[in-house]
XYZ file of C-alpha atoms in Angstrom:
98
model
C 21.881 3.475 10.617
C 21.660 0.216 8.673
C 22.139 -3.153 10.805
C 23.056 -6.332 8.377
C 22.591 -9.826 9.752
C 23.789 -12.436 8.352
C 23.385 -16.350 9.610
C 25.952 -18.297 8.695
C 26.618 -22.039 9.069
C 29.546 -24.283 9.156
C 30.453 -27.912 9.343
C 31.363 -28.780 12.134
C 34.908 -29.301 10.831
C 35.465 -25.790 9.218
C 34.541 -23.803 12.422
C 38.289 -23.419 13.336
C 39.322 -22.423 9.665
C 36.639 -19.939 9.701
C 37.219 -18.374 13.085
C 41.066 -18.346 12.193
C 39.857 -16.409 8.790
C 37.453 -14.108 10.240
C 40.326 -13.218 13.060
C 42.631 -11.832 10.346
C 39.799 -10.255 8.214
C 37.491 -8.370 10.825
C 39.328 -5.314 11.144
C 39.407 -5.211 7.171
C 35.957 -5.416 7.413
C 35.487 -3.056 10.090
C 37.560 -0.790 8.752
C 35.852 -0.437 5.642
C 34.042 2.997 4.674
C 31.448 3.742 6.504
C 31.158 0.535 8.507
C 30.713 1.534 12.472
C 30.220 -2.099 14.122
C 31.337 -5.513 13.562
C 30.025 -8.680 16.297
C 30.159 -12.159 16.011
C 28.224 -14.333 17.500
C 27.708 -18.287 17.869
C 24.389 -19.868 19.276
C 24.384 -21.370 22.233
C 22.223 -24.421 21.074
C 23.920 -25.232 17.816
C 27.657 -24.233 17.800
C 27.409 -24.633 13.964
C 25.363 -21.475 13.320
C 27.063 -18.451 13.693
C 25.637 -14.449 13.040
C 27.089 -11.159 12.198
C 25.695 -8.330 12.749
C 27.272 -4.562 11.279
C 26.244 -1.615 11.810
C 26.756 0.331 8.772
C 26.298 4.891 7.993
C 24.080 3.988 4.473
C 22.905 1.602 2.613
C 25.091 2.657 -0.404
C 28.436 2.094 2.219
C 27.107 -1.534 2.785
C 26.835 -2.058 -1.326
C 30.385 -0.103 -1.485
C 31.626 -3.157 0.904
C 29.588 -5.984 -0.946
C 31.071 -4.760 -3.962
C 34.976 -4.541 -3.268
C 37.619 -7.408 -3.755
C 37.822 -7.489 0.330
C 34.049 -9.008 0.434
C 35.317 -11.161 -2.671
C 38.211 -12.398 -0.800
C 36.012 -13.261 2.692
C 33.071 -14.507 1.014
C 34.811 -16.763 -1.909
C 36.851 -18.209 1.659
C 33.817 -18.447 3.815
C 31.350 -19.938 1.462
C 33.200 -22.690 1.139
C 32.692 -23.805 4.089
C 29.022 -23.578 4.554
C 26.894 -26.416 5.531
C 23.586 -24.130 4.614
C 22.450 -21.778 2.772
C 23.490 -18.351 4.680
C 20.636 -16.015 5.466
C 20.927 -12.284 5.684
C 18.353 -8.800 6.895
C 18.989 -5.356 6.525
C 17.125 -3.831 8.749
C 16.736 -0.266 10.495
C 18.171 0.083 14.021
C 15.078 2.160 15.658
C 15.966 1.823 19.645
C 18.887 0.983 21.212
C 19.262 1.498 25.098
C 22.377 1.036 26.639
Protein backbone atom coordinates (compact mmCIF):
# COMPACT_ATOMS: atom_id res chain seq x y z
CA UNK A 1 0.00 0.00 0.00
CA UNK A 2 1.30 3.39 -1.13
CA UNK A 3 0.06 6.56 1.01
CA UNK A 4 0.58 10.05 -1.07
CA UNK A 5 0.54 13.31 0.86
CA UNK A 6 0.30 16.17 -0.54
CA UNK A 7 0.28 19.86 1.32
CA UNK A 8 -1.43 22.18 -0.37
CA UNK A 9 -1.98 25.92 0.19
CA UNK A 10 -4.47 28.48 -0.75
CA UNK A 11 -5.15 32.15 -0.47
CA UNK A 12 -7.22 32.83 1.69
CA UNK A 13 -9.70 33.90 -1.00
CA UNK A 14 -9.63 30.66 -3.19
CA UNK A 15 -10.44 28.26 -0.24
CA UNK A 16 -14.19 28.23 -1.22
CA UNK A 17 -13.43 27.75 -5.05
CA UNK A 18 -11.23 24.97 -4.16
CA UNK A 19 -13.42 23.15 -1.68
CA UNK A 20 -16.39 23.67 -4.23
CA UNK A 21 -13.83 21.96 -6.95
CA UNK A 22 -12.53 19.25 -4.91
CA UNK A 23 -16.44 18.43 -3.88
CA UNK A 24 -17.27 17.61 -7.52
CA UNK A 25 -13.86 15.94 -8.32
CA UNK A 26 -13.17 13.53 -5.25
CA UNK A 27 -15.11 10.70 -6.26
CA UNK A 28 -13.32 11.01 -9.79
CA UNK A 29 -10.38 10.78 -7.97
CA UNK A 30 -11.36 8.12 -5.75
CA UNK A 31 -12.69 6.27 -8.20
CA UNK A 32 -9.74 6.03 -10.20
CA UNK A 33 -7.89 2.53 -10.72
CA UNK A 34 -6.51 1.29 -8.03
CA UNK A 35 -7.01 4.22 -5.68
CA UNK A 36 -8.54 2.78 -2.14
CA UNK A 37 -8.67 6.14 0.06
CA UNK A 38 -9.20 9.70 -0.44
CA UNK A 39 -9.15 12.39 3.02
CA UNK A 40 -8.93 15.87 3.21
CA UNK A 41 -7.80 17.64 5.72
CA UNK A 42 -7.30 21.44 6.86
CA UNK A 43 -4.94 22.47 9.85
CA UNK A 44 -6.25 23.65 12.66
CA UNK A 45 -3.62 26.52 13.08
CA UNK A 46 -3.54 27.86 9.56
CA UNK A 47 -6.88 27.32 7.69
CA UNK A 48 -4.83 28.08 4.50
CA UNK A 49 -2.91 24.78 4.41
CA UNK A 50 -4.75 21.96 3.52
CA UNK A 51 -3.42 17.90 3.02
CA UNK A 52 -4.49 14.91 1.13
CA UNK A 53 -3.69 11.89 1.84
CA UNK A 54 -4.60 8.51 -0.72
CA UNK A 55 -4.11 5.42 -0.21
CA UNK A 56 -3.25 3.87 -3.39
CA UNK A 57 -2.74 -0.61 -4.53
CA UNK A 58 0.92 0.38 -6.47
CA UNK A 59 2.97 2.79 -7.21
CA UNK A 60 2.40 2.32 -11.01
CA UNK A 61 -1.74 3.00 -10.17
CA UNK A 62 -0.63 6.37 -8.53
CA UNK A 63 1.57 7.27 -11.93
CA UNK A 64 -1.59 5.78 -13.99
CA UNK A 65 -3.63 8.70 -12.02
CA UNK A 66 -0.81 11.44 -12.29
CA UNK A 67 -0.76 10.72 -15.79
CA UNK A 68 -4.54 10.89 -17.01
CA UNK A 69 -6.48 14.09 -18.23
CA UNK A 70 -8.57 13.78 -14.73
CA UNK A 71 -5.21 14.82 -12.69
CA UNK A 72 -4.74 17.41 -15.67
CA UNK A 73 -8.10 18.78 -15.18
CA UNK A 74 -7.76 19.02 -10.99
CA UNK A 75 -4.31 20.07 -10.93
CA UNK A 76 -4.34 22.81 -13.96
CA UNK A 77 -7.73 24.11 -11.55
CA UNK A 78 -6.06 23.77 -8.24
CA UNK A 79 -2.69 25.19 -8.95
CA UNK A 80 -4.01 28.16 -9.68
CA UNK A 81 -4.89 28.89 -6.70
CA UNK A 82 -1.89 28.19 -4.64
CA UNK A 83 -0.31 30.64 -2.40
CA UNK A 84 2.90 28.08 -2.02
CA UNK A 85 4.63 25.81 -3.45
CA UNK A 86 2.63 22.35 -2.76
CA UNK A 87 4.63 19.63 -1.10
CA UNK A 88 4.06 15.96 -1.59
CA UNK A 89 5.56 12.09 0.15
CA UNK A 90 4.98 8.80 -0.97
CA UNK A 91 5.48 6.84 1.61
CA UNK A 92 4.80 3.10 2.80
CA UNK A 93 1.86 2.56 5.18
CA UNK A 94 3.69 -0.02 7.73
CA UNK A 95 1.06 0.01 10.87
CA UNK A 96 -2.20 1.02 11.02
CA UNK A 97 -4.39 0.16 14.18
CA UNK A 98 -7.83 0.83 14.17
Amino acid sequence: MLVRIVKLSFHQQNIPTFLENFEVMKSHIKNSTGNRLLELYQDQNNPSVFFTYSYWETEQDLENYRKSALFDEVWSFTKKLFNDKPEAWSVNKLVSLV
